[in-house]
Short mmCIF file of C-alpha atoms in Angstrom, two decimals:
data_model
loop_
_atom_site.label_atom_id
_atom_site.label_comp_id
_atom_site.label_asym_id
_atom_site.label_seq_id
_atom_site.Cartn_x
_atom_site.Cartn_y
_atom_site.Cartn_z
CA UNK A 4 101.14 270.58 117.29
CA UNK A 5 101.18 272.93 114.44
CA UNK A 6 99.70 270.52 111.52
CA UNK A 7 96.24 271.19 113.06
CA UNK A 8 96.95 274.85 112.45
CA UNK A 9 97.40 274.48 108.84
CA UNK A 10 95.11 271.34 108.31
CA UNK A 11 91.55 272.25 107.05
CA UNK A 12 88.98 269.63 108.59
CA UNK A 13 87.96 268.82 104.79
CA UNK A 14 91.48 267.40 104.21
CA UNK A 15 91.04 264.79 106.91
CA UNK A 16 87.56 264.17 105.89
CA UNK A 17 89.05 263.47 102.20
CA UNK A 18 91.59 261.39 103.61
CA UNK A 19 89.14 258.73 105.19
CA UNK A 20 86.78 259.29 102.26
CA UNK A 21 89.45 258.16 99.84
CA UNK A 22 90.21 254.99 102.35
CA UNK A 23 86.85 254.14 102.28
CA UNK A 24 86.05 254.48 98.41
CA UNK A 25 89.38 252.56 97.52
CA UNK A 26 88.01 249.71 99.48
CA UNK A 27 84.21 250.01 98.07
CA UNK A 28 83.08 250.18 101.83
CA UNK A 29 80.78 253.04 101.28
CA UNK A 30 77.50 250.67 101.54
CA UNK A 31 79.13 249.65 104.89
CA UNK A 32 79.11 253.06 106.10
CA UNK A 33 75.60 253.27 107.18
CA UNK A 34 74.87 255.87 109.76
CA UNK A 35 73.66 253.07 111.99
CA UNK A 36 77.03 251.10 111.58
CA UNK A 37 79.05 254.23 111.77
CA UNK A 38 77.67 254.90 115.32
CA UNK A 39 78.00 251.87 116.76
CA UNK A 40 81.87 251.88 115.37
CA UNK A 41 82.45 255.04 116.98
CA UNK A 42 80.98 253.86 120.34
CA UNK A 43 83.31 250.69 119.61
CA UNK A 44 86.33 252.85 119.49
CA UNK A 45 85.43 255.01 122.18
CA UNK A 46 85.14 251.57 124.21
CA UNK A 47 88.74 250.78 123.22
CA UNK A 48 90.06 254.20 124.06
CA UNK A 49 88.65 253.54 127.42
CA UNK A 50 90.41 250.14 127.79
CA UNK A 51 93.42 252.28 128.25
CA UNK A 52 92.06 254.06 131.62
CA UNK A 53 89.70 251.18 132.76
CA UNK A 54 91.10 250.51 136.17
CA UNK A 55 93.18 253.68 136.77
CA UNK A 56 92.66 256.57 139.15
CA UNK A 57 92.29 260.07 137.31
CA UNK A 58 95.82 260.84 138.52
CA UNK A 59 97.17 257.59 136.99
CA UNK A 60 94.97 258.05 133.88
CA UNK A 61 96.79 261.55 133.38
CA UNK A 62 100.01 259.89 133.88
CA UNK A 63 99.35 257.06 131.53
CA UNK A 64 98.19 259.60 128.77
CA UNK A 65 101.59 261.10 129.28
CA UNK A 66 103.75 258.07 129.21
CA UNK A 67 105.67 257.44 126.09
CA UNK A 68 105.14 254.03 126.16
CA UNK A 69 101.56 254.41 126.28
CA UNK A 70 100.75 257.24 124.11
CA UNK A 71 101.12 255.94 120.64
CA UNK A 72 98.28 253.18 121.60
CA UNK A 73 96.05 256.12 123.17
CA UNK A 74 96.73 258.41 120.00
CA UNK A 75 95.52 255.28 117.56
CA UNK A 76 92.38 255.15 119.41
CA UNK A 77 91.57 258.61 119.38
CA UNK A 78 92.60 258.94 115.62
CA UNK A 79 90.08 255.84 114.91
CA UNK A 80 87.44 257.80 117.12
CA UNK A 81 88.13 260.91 114.72
CA UNK A 82 88.07 258.72 111.70
CA UNK A 83 84.52 257.50 112.54
CA UNK A 84 83.21 261.13 113.18
CA UNK A 85 84.46 262.28 109.96
CA UNK A 86 82.77 259.05 107.99
CA UNK A 87 79.44 259.82 109.75
CA UNK A 88 79.74 263.54 108.53
CA UNK A 89 80.19 262.21 105.10
CA UNK A 90 77.65 259.46 105.51
CA UNK A 91 75.06 261.64 106.67
CA UNK A 92 76.26 265.19 104.93
CA UNK A 93 77.11 267.36 107.54
CA UNK A 94 79.48 270.20 107.56
CA UNK A 95 81.36 269.59 110.80
CA UNK A 96 82.45 273.09 111.23
CA UNK A 97 78.99 274.48 110.83
CA UNK A 98 77.41 271.90 113.21
CA UNK A 99 80.06 272.35 116.01
CA UNK A 100 79.94 276.12 116.10
CA UNK A 101 76.16 275.82 116.14
CA UNK A 102 76.33 272.95 118.91
CA UNK A 103 78.94 274.90 121.31
CA UNK A 104 76.18 278.00 121.12
CA UNK A 105 73.71 275.60 122.29
CA UNK A 106 75.99 274.45 125.02
CA UNK A 107 76.67 277.70 125.97
CA UNK A 108 73.15 278.47 126.53
CA UNK A 109 72.88 275.37 128.69
CA UNK A 110 75.83 275.93 130.79
CA UNK A 111 76.02 279.92 130.85
CA UNK A 112 78.85 281.48 132.41
CA UNK A 113 78.78 282.72 135.74
CA UNK A 114 77.62 286.69 136.16
CA UNK A 115 80.72 288.22 137.68
CA UNK A 116 79.82 289.96 140.76
CA UNK A 117 80.60 293.61 140.37
CA UNK A 118 80.95 294.18 144.20
CA UNK A 119 84.07 291.94 143.91
CA UNK A 120 86.11 293.81 141.40
CA UNK B 11 79.44 271.91 103.04
CA UNK B 12 82.08 274.18 102.22
CA UNK B 13 83.17 275.61 105.93
CA UNK B 14 85.11 272.31 106.58
CA UNK B 15 87.28 273.30 103.36
CA UNK B 16 88.64 276.63 105.15
CA UNK B 17 88.33 275.68 109.14
CA UNK B 18 91.52 274.58 110.20
CA UNK B 19 91.11 271.64 112.75
CA UNK B 20 92.79 273.91 115.21
CA UNK B 21 90.21 276.63 114.91
CA UNK B 22 87.46 273.95 116.27
CA UNK B 23 90.02 272.81 118.84
CA UNK B 24 90.28 276.54 120.05
CA UNK B 25 86.49 276.71 119.95
CA UNK B 26 86.12 274.00 122.27
CA UNK B 27 89.32 275.02 124.67
CA UNK B 28 87.77 278.43 125.25
CA UNK B 29 84.27 276.89 126.15
CA UNK B 30 86.08 274.60 128.55
CA UNK B 31 88.65 277.58 129.90
CA UNK B 32 85.71 280.18 130.47
CA UNK B 33 83.97 277.56 132.80
CA UNK B 34 87.13 276.39 134.55
CA UNK B 35 86.68 272.66 133.65
CA UNK B 36 90.33 271.84 132.80
CA UNK B 37 90.58 269.88 135.84
CA UNK B 38 87.56 267.60 135.01
CA UNK B 39 88.94 267.32 131.27
CA UNK B 40 91.22 264.30 132.61
CA UNK B 41 91.78 261.47 129.81
CA UNK B 42 89.65 259.08 131.87
CA UNK B 43 86.48 261.33 131.88
CA UNK B 44 86.70 262.45 128.47
CA UNK B 45 86.98 258.76 127.09
CA UNK B 46 83.99 257.99 129.10
CA UNK B 47 82.44 261.41 127.75
CA UNK B 48 82.78 260.29 124.12
CA UNK B 49 81.49 256.93 124.70
CA UNK B 50 78.49 258.47 126.56
CA UNK B 51 77.96 260.63 123.59
CA UNK B 52 78.25 257.77 121.08
CA UNK B 53 75.48 256.15 122.76
CA UNK B 54 73.53 258.93 122.46
CA UNK B 55 74.12 258.96 118.68
CA UNK B 56 73.17 255.33 118.62
CA UNK B 57 69.88 256.07 120.02
CA UNK B 58 68.79 257.70 117.17
CA UNK B 59 69.16 254.27 115.16
CA UNK B 60 68.66 251.77 118.05
CA UNK B 61 65.52 250.13 116.41
CA UNK B 62 66.09 250.92 112.73
CA UNK B 63 66.96 248.58 109.84
CA UNK B 64 70.02 249.88 107.92
CA UNK B 65 67.98 251.01 105.39
CA UNK B 66 65.75 253.11 107.82
CA UNK B 67 68.68 254.48 109.66
CA UNK B 68 70.07 256.11 106.24
CA UNK B 69 66.43 257.52 105.84
CA UNK B 70 66.41 258.90 109.42
CA UNK B 71 69.58 260.60 108.90
CA UNK B 72 68.11 262.47 105.87
CA UNK B 73 65.14 263.16 107.33
CA UNK B 74 64.90 267.02 108.11
CA UNK B 75 62.97 266.31 111.12
CA UNK B 76 65.75 264.19 112.45
CA UNK B 77 68.70 265.78 111.15
CA UNK B 78 69.50 268.63 113.68
CA UNK B 79 69.41 266.16 116.94
CA UNK B 80 71.45 263.79 114.98
CA UNK B 81 74.08 266.67 114.17
CA UNK B 82 73.93 267.75 117.69
CA UNK B 83 75.24 264.25 118.83
CA UNK B 84 77.72 264.09 116.07
CA UNK B 85 78.99 267.57 117.22
CA UNK B 86 79.11 266.66 120.69
CA UNK B 87 81.41 263.51 119.46
CA UNK B 88 83.52 265.74 117.70
CA UNK B 89 83.90 268.23 120.72
CA UNK B 90 85.03 265.39 123.23
CA UNK B 91 87.75 264.17 120.21
CA UNK B 92 89.04 267.61 120.54
CA UNK B 93 89.05 268.13 124.02
CA UNK B 94 90.61 264.72 124.28
CA UNK B 95 93.51 265.83 122.00
CA UNK B 96 93.65 268.88 123.87
CA UNK B 97 94.06 266.92 127.31
CA UNK B 98 96.29 264.66 125.98
CA UNK B 99 98.44 267.07 123.88
CA UNK B 100 98.13 265.26 120.18
CA UNK B 101 98.00 266.81 117.11
CA UNK B 102 95.00 265.36 115.19
CA UNK B 103 96.03 265.76 111.74
CA UNK B 104 99.34 264.15 112.51
CA UNK B 105 97.95 261.10 114.47
CA UNK B 106 94.84 260.61 111.80
CA UNK B 107 97.38 260.49 108.80
CA UNK B 108 99.85 258.14 110.97
CA UNK B 109 96.76 255.88 111.80
CA UNK B 110 95.45 255.54 108.54
CA UNK B 111 98.72 254.34 106.98
CA UNK B 112 98.26 251.78 109.73
CA UNK B 113 94.76 250.75 108.82
CA UNK B 114 95.99 250.72 104.93
CA UNK B 115 98.47 248.00 106.19
CA UNK B 116 95.99 246.11 107.92
CA UNK B 117 93.40 246.10 105.29
CA UNK B 118 95.36 246.46 101.92
CA UNK B 119 93.97 246.85 98.66
CA UNK B 120 93.17 243.97 96.58
CA UNK B 121 95.90 243.80 93.75
CA UNK B 122 94.12 244.19 90.42
CA UNK B 123 94.34 241.52 88.13
CA UNK B 124 96.17 242.86 85.01
CA UNK B 125 94.31 240.30 82.66
CA UNK B 126 91.17 242.11 83.54
CA UNK B 127 92.44 245.40 82.20
CA UNK C 10 68.63 226.08 128.59
CA UNK C 11 67.68 224.47 131.86
CA UNK C 12 70.33 225.90 134.13
CA UNK C 13 69.08 229.23 134.29
CA UNK C 14 65.71 227.50 135.97
CA UNK C 15 67.50 226.35 138.88
CA UNK C 16 70.45 228.70 139.58
CA UNK C 17 69.41 231.68 141.75
CA UNK C 18 70.77 235.18 140.58
CA UNK C 19 73.17 235.09 143.84
CA UNK C 20 74.84 232.14 142.60
CA UNK C 21 75.99 233.91 139.69
CA UNK C 22 76.93 236.89 141.92
CA UNK C 23 78.73 234.55 144.35
CA UNK C 24 80.79 233.33 141.46
CA UNK C 25 82.05 236.63 140.37
CA UNK C 26 82.60 237.75 144.19
CA UNK C 27 84.78 234.84 144.46
CA UNK C 28 86.72 235.38 141.63
CA UNK C 29 87.34 239.22 142.31
CA UNK C 30 88.12 238.63 146.18
CA UNK C 31 90.55 235.94 145.05
CA UNK C 32 92.69 238.42 143.27
CA UNK C 33 92.23 241.22 145.77
CA UNK C 34 90.47 243.12 142.96
CA UNK C 35 87.82 244.71 145.11
CA UNK C 36 89.30 248.25 145.36
CA UNK C 37 89.30 248.23 141.59
CA UNK C 38 85.59 247.47 141.48
CA UNK C 39 84.78 250.96 142.04
CA UNK C 40 81.35 251.75 140.31
CA UNK C 41 82.69 254.50 137.90
CA UNK C 42 85.32 251.77 136.62
CA UNK C 43 82.73 249.14 136.51
CA UNK C 44 80.24 251.21 134.60
CA UNK C 45 82.95 251.65 132.29
CA UNK C 46 83.97 248.08 132.08
CA UNK C 47 80.71 247.12 131.17
CA UNK C 48 80.40 249.88 128.27
CA UNK C 49 83.86 248.33 126.95
CA UNK C 50 82.49 244.90 127.31
CA UNK C 51 79.27 245.83 125.42
CA UNK C 52 81.46 247.46 122.84
CA UNK C 53 83.04 244.28 122.20
CA UNK C 54 79.88 242.38 121.67
CA UNK C 55 78.72 244.75 119.16
CA UNK C 56 82.03 244.17 117.08
CA UNK C 57 80.38 240.81 116.07
CA UNK C 58 77.74 242.70 114.43
CA UNK C 59 79.23 246.04 113.40
CA UNK C 60 78.83 245.78 109.68
CA UNK C 61 75.98 243.37 109.51
CA UNK C 62 72.48 243.93 108.47
CA UNK C 63 69.80 242.89 111.31
CA UNK C 64 69.36 239.41 109.19
CA UNK C 65 72.62 238.63 108.93
CA UNK C 66 73.17 239.56 112.65
CA UNK C 67 70.70 237.00 113.20
CA UNK C 68 72.33 234.36 111.47
CA UNK C 69 75.67 235.23 112.86
CA UNK C 70 74.61 234.55 116.13
CA UNK C 71 73.11 231.48 115.20
CA UNK C 72 76.09 230.33 113.42
CA UNK C 73 78.11 227.72 115.48
CA UNK C 74 81.43 229.40 114.44
CA UNK C 75 80.84 232.44 116.07
CA UNK C 76 78.37 231.47 118.88
CA UNK C 77 80.97 231.00 121.60
CA UNK C 78 82.60 234.37 120.81
CA UNK C 79 79.62 235.91 121.21
CA UNK C 80 78.30 233.98 124.51
CA UNK C 81 81.85 234.94 125.88
CA UNK C 82 80.89 238.89 125.50
CA UNK C 83 77.33 238.38 126.64
CA UNK C 84 78.72 236.45 129.88
CA UNK C 85 81.25 239.13 130.43
CA UNK C 86 78.65 241.88 130.04
CA UNK C 87 76.53 240.12 132.67
CA UNK C 88 79.59 239.64 135.00
CA UNK C 89 80.08 243.51 135.03
CA UNK C 90 76.40 243.73 136.18
CA UNK C 91 76.68 241.43 138.85
CA UNK C 92 80.17 243.15 140.01
CA UNK C 93 78.20 246.64 139.91
CA UNK C 94 75.24 245.10 141.88
CA UNK C 95 77.77 243.91 144.49
CA UNK C 96 79.89 247.06 144.47
CA UNK C 97 77.02 249.38 145.15
CA UNK C 98 74.75 247.02 146.91
CA UNK C 99 71.58 246.16 144.89
CA UNK C 100 69.36 243.43 144.95
CA UNK C 101 69.09 242.70 140.90
CA UNK C 102 65.88 240.89 141.18
CA UNK C 103 64.23 243.69 143.30
CA UNK C 104 65.37 246.30 141.20
CA UNK C 105 64.50 244.87 137.80
CA UNK C 106 60.77 243.96 139.07
CA UNK C 107 60.76 247.59 139.93
CA UNK C 108 62.03 248.85 137.02
CA UNK C 109 60.09 246.68 134.70
CA UNK C 110 56.90 248.16 136.57
CA UNK C 111 58.13 251.67 135.53
CA UNK C 112 59.06 250.81 132.09
CA UNK C 113 55.59 249.15 131.62
CA UNK C 114 54.39 252.61 132.75
CA UNK C 115 56.24 254.60 129.99
CA UNK C 116 55.36 251.88 127.25
CA UNK C 117 51.79 250.95 128.44
CA UNK C 118 50.20 248.15 126.50
CA UNK C 119 47.56 249.61 123.82
CA UNK C 120 43.81 249.20 124.97
CA UNK C 121 42.11 246.52 123.16
CA UNK C 122 39.32 248.13 121.11
CA UNK C 123 36.21 246.35 122.25
CA UNK C 124 34.19 247.10 118.88
CA UNK C 125 36.78 244.70 117.32
CA UNK C 126 36.22 241.83 119.32
CA UNK D 15 69.65 241.66 149.33
CA UNK D 16 67.76 238.47 149.86
CA UNK D 17 65.69 238.16 146.80
CA UNK D 18 68.50 237.12 144.49
CA UNK D 19 69.12 234.32 146.84
CA UNK D 20 65.79 232.98 145.92
CA UNK D 21 65.09 234.32 142.43
CA UNK D 22 66.26 231.85 139.84
CA UNK D 23 67.74 233.49 136.70
CA UNK D 24 65.04 232.17 134.36
CA UNK D 25 62.30 234.09 136.17
CA UNK D 26 63.94 237.39 135.52
CA UNK D 27 64.30 236.24 132.00
CA UNK D 28 60.68 235.50 131.71
CA UNK D 29 60.06 238.99 133.31
CA UNK D 30 61.66 240.34 130.43
CA UNK D 31 60.35 238.12 127.68
CA UNK D 32 56.71 238.54 128.82
CA UNK D 33 57.24 242.45 128.63
CA UNK D 34 58.51 242.09 124.84
CA UNK D 35 55.94 239.57 123.88
CA UNK D 36 52.90 241.83 125.23
CA UNK D 37 54.57 244.73 123.09
CA UNK D 38 55.08 242.43 120.02
CA UNK D 39 58.51 243.74 120.17
CA UNK D 40 60.37 240.49 119.05
CA UNK D 41 61.20 241.50 115.79
CA UNK D 42 62.90 244.56 117.27
CA UNK D 43 65.14 242.21 119.43
CA UNK D 44 67.72 241.40 116.94
CA UNK D 45 71.02 240.66 118.35
CA UNK D 46 72.64 243.93 116.64
CA UNK D 47 69.59 245.84 118.15
CA UNK D 48 70.13 244.40 121.50
CA UNK D 49 73.82 244.79 121.46
CA UNK D 50 73.42 248.57 120.72
CA UNK D 51 70.79 249.04 123.38
CA UNK D 52 73.18 247.36 126.08
CA UNK D 53 75.77 250.00 125.11
CA UNK D 54 73.31 252.80 125.22
CA UNK D 55 72.02 251.94 128.69
CA UNK D 56 75.77 251.63 129.98
CA UNK D 57 76.46 254.90 128.74
CA UNK D 58 73.56 256.11 130.88
CA UNK D 59 75.03 254.39 133.66
CA UNK D 60 78.33 255.85 133.13
CA UNK D 61 76.90 259.48 133.45
CA UNK D 62 76.04 259.13 136.71
CA UNK D 63 79.77 258.65 137.14
CA UNK D 64 81.07 261.05 134.32
CA UNK D 65 83.09 264.05 136.20
CA UNK D 66 83.49 262.18 139.51
CA UNK D 67 86.64 260.88 140.85
CA UNK D 68 86.70 257.23 142.10
CA UNK D 69 86.04 258.13 145.63
CA UNK D 70 83.36 260.64 144.73
CA UNK D 71 81.91 257.91 142.62
CA UNK D 72 81.71 255.41 145.68
CA UNK D 73 80.04 258.27 147.70
CA UNK D 74 77.54 258.98 144.96
CA UNK D 75 76.44 255.30 144.41
CA UNK D 76 75.68 255.02 148.21
CA UNK D 77 74.07 258.40 148.33
CA UNK D 78 70.08 257.72 148.66
CA UNK D 79 69.21 260.77 146.53
CA UNK D 80 71.09 258.95 143.57
CA UNK D 81 70.63 255.45 144.29
CA UNK D 82 67.50 254.77 142.46
CA UNK D 83 68.36 256.42 139.54
CA UNK D 84 71.47 254.28 139.21
CA UNK D 85 69.74 251.35 140.05
CA UNK D 86 67.47 252.13 137.22
CA UNK D 87 70.19 252.05 134.82
CA UNK D 88 71.84 248.72 136.29
CA UNK D 89 68.54 247.17 135.72
CA UNK D 90 67.99 248.42 132.28
CA UNK D 91 71.51 246.80 131.77
CA UNK D 92 70.57 243.44 133.14
CA UNK D 93 67.49 243.44 131.03
CA UNK D 94 68.92 243.83 127.71
CA UNK D 95 71.61 241.08 128.90
CA UNK D 96 68.68 238.87 129.78
CA UNK D 97 67.03 239.96 126.30
CA UNK D 98 70.14 239.23 124.29
CA UNK D 99 70.12 235.88 126.24
CA UNK D 100 66.73 235.25 124.75
CA UNK D 101 67.22 236.34 121.30
CA UNK D 102 70.45 234.25 120.88
CA UNK D 103 69.25 231.34 122.85
CA UNK D 104 72.03 231.20 125.79
CA UNK D 105 71.83 229.48 129.33
CA UNK D 106 73.26 232.38 131.23
CA UNK D 107 74.30 230.14 133.82
CA UNK D 108 76.11 227.80 131.90
CA UNK D 109 77.99 230.55 129.80
CA UNK D 110 79.08 232.56 132.79
CA UNK D 111 80.38 229.50 134.55
CA UNK D 112 82.14 228.72 131.19
CA UNK D 113 83.70 232.17 130.97
CA UNK D 114 84.64 232.47 134.44
CA UNK D 115 86.95 229.55 134.08
CA UNK D 116 88.18 231.18 130.79
CA UNK D 117 88.77 234.37 132.97
CA UNK D 118 90.72 232.31 135.41
CA UNK D 119 92.93 231.07 133.04
CA UNK D 120 93.79 234.60 131.89
CA UNK D 121 94.18 235.70 135.22
CA UNK D 122 95.71 233.12 137.25
CA UNK D 123 96.03 233.12 141.28
CA UNK D 124 99.31 234.04 142.03
CA UNK D 125 101.00 231.02 143.53
CA UNK D 126 101.68 231.32 147.34
CA UNK D 127 104.99 231.64 148.61
CA UNK D 128 105.57 228.72 151.10
CA UNK D 129 108.43 230.47 152.90
CA UNK D 130 105.91 232.99 153.77
CA UNK D 131 103.51 230.68 155.44
#
């Protein structure tokens, strides 16, 4: 798990962008189509866990026999998030930082009770 | 759109990981729950384009009045992809590169006709 | 399109219920699993229209070559709605009537302007 | 749970059809938009169970405090299945019966072992 430490987000975006451009698929990469596509891929990811308990789902994700197929679906989901960012013109790092601050406002940390220190 | 050029993928993963850890939500971040969560967020992203034609969808995504709300949903989708990678233990850069090669096999480039050069 | 005029909703529910019972799948028919399953099937239905314009989508749905595959996905979605109603113990006719009244409150009919009569 | 025994499927379809017609929404009821809408509603249904174990999900669905909100989402999902059948021109009873036969072929009943009789 070291590549993610060295790979800039834009390098992955470029990978998807080139794939799309080489096939002249830009016109298909409409925001509506891409939102649908992400949802479709999320559905394929859910299929791996559809009938499992939470414990079984965890074991399934760790099982070498299922791991690559699960990773395939996670990668496809990421590819569509990156493609959407391209189609809409969003800097994902900026947007994620902004949104996580919003999420932190929505789910504030519980204040520590100093009497229990 | 320059932050994505300098931000390693793992920095965004760390952002989500810290947020989850600070709230002691790790036990909720089960692969089954996270796949569901990604699908739910993809649904919220689709809502912005639900009744629009493809042209209208493109204009909506470019409209400053709707842009931040759309970016919020894209960021939430990304956050769950990153959280899933954490829960399952996947290096996203490695998996995306691997998957894009598989996708290229599935959708090969059309051979160029040399007579048209 | 005449069978729907004579078939009570419960007859379709019974069809799904028997199918599930014969396979001893009741324990899998948990509300969480069924909501996921419906979403997965909705994803498979979307796949038929993923890259199409609205006009193309309409033509695709009318195309005898694609019609049965589309009908298959619609039927699977219906089956999971019926299975969910069974798992949760809902009378769908009652709930739909109740919800449509709520929807009518949310989207009231525009009052007619009597001066334009 | 007795209304479903007396209500023909088409009566529910008519309820949705009238609602759509009164608002002149027929042109929005494109198969692509409706597949998306069903997926969006399935996402809202999943939200009720997003972070729950299977046991908790079952209890949540039985909890009077959550029951109506869950029923609302199930009804909305049904409404979009019915609207899709209208938009595409499908008899749902016919299609469900056909599809369940296909499903039975895919998941045959295990033959009983006569020695255990």
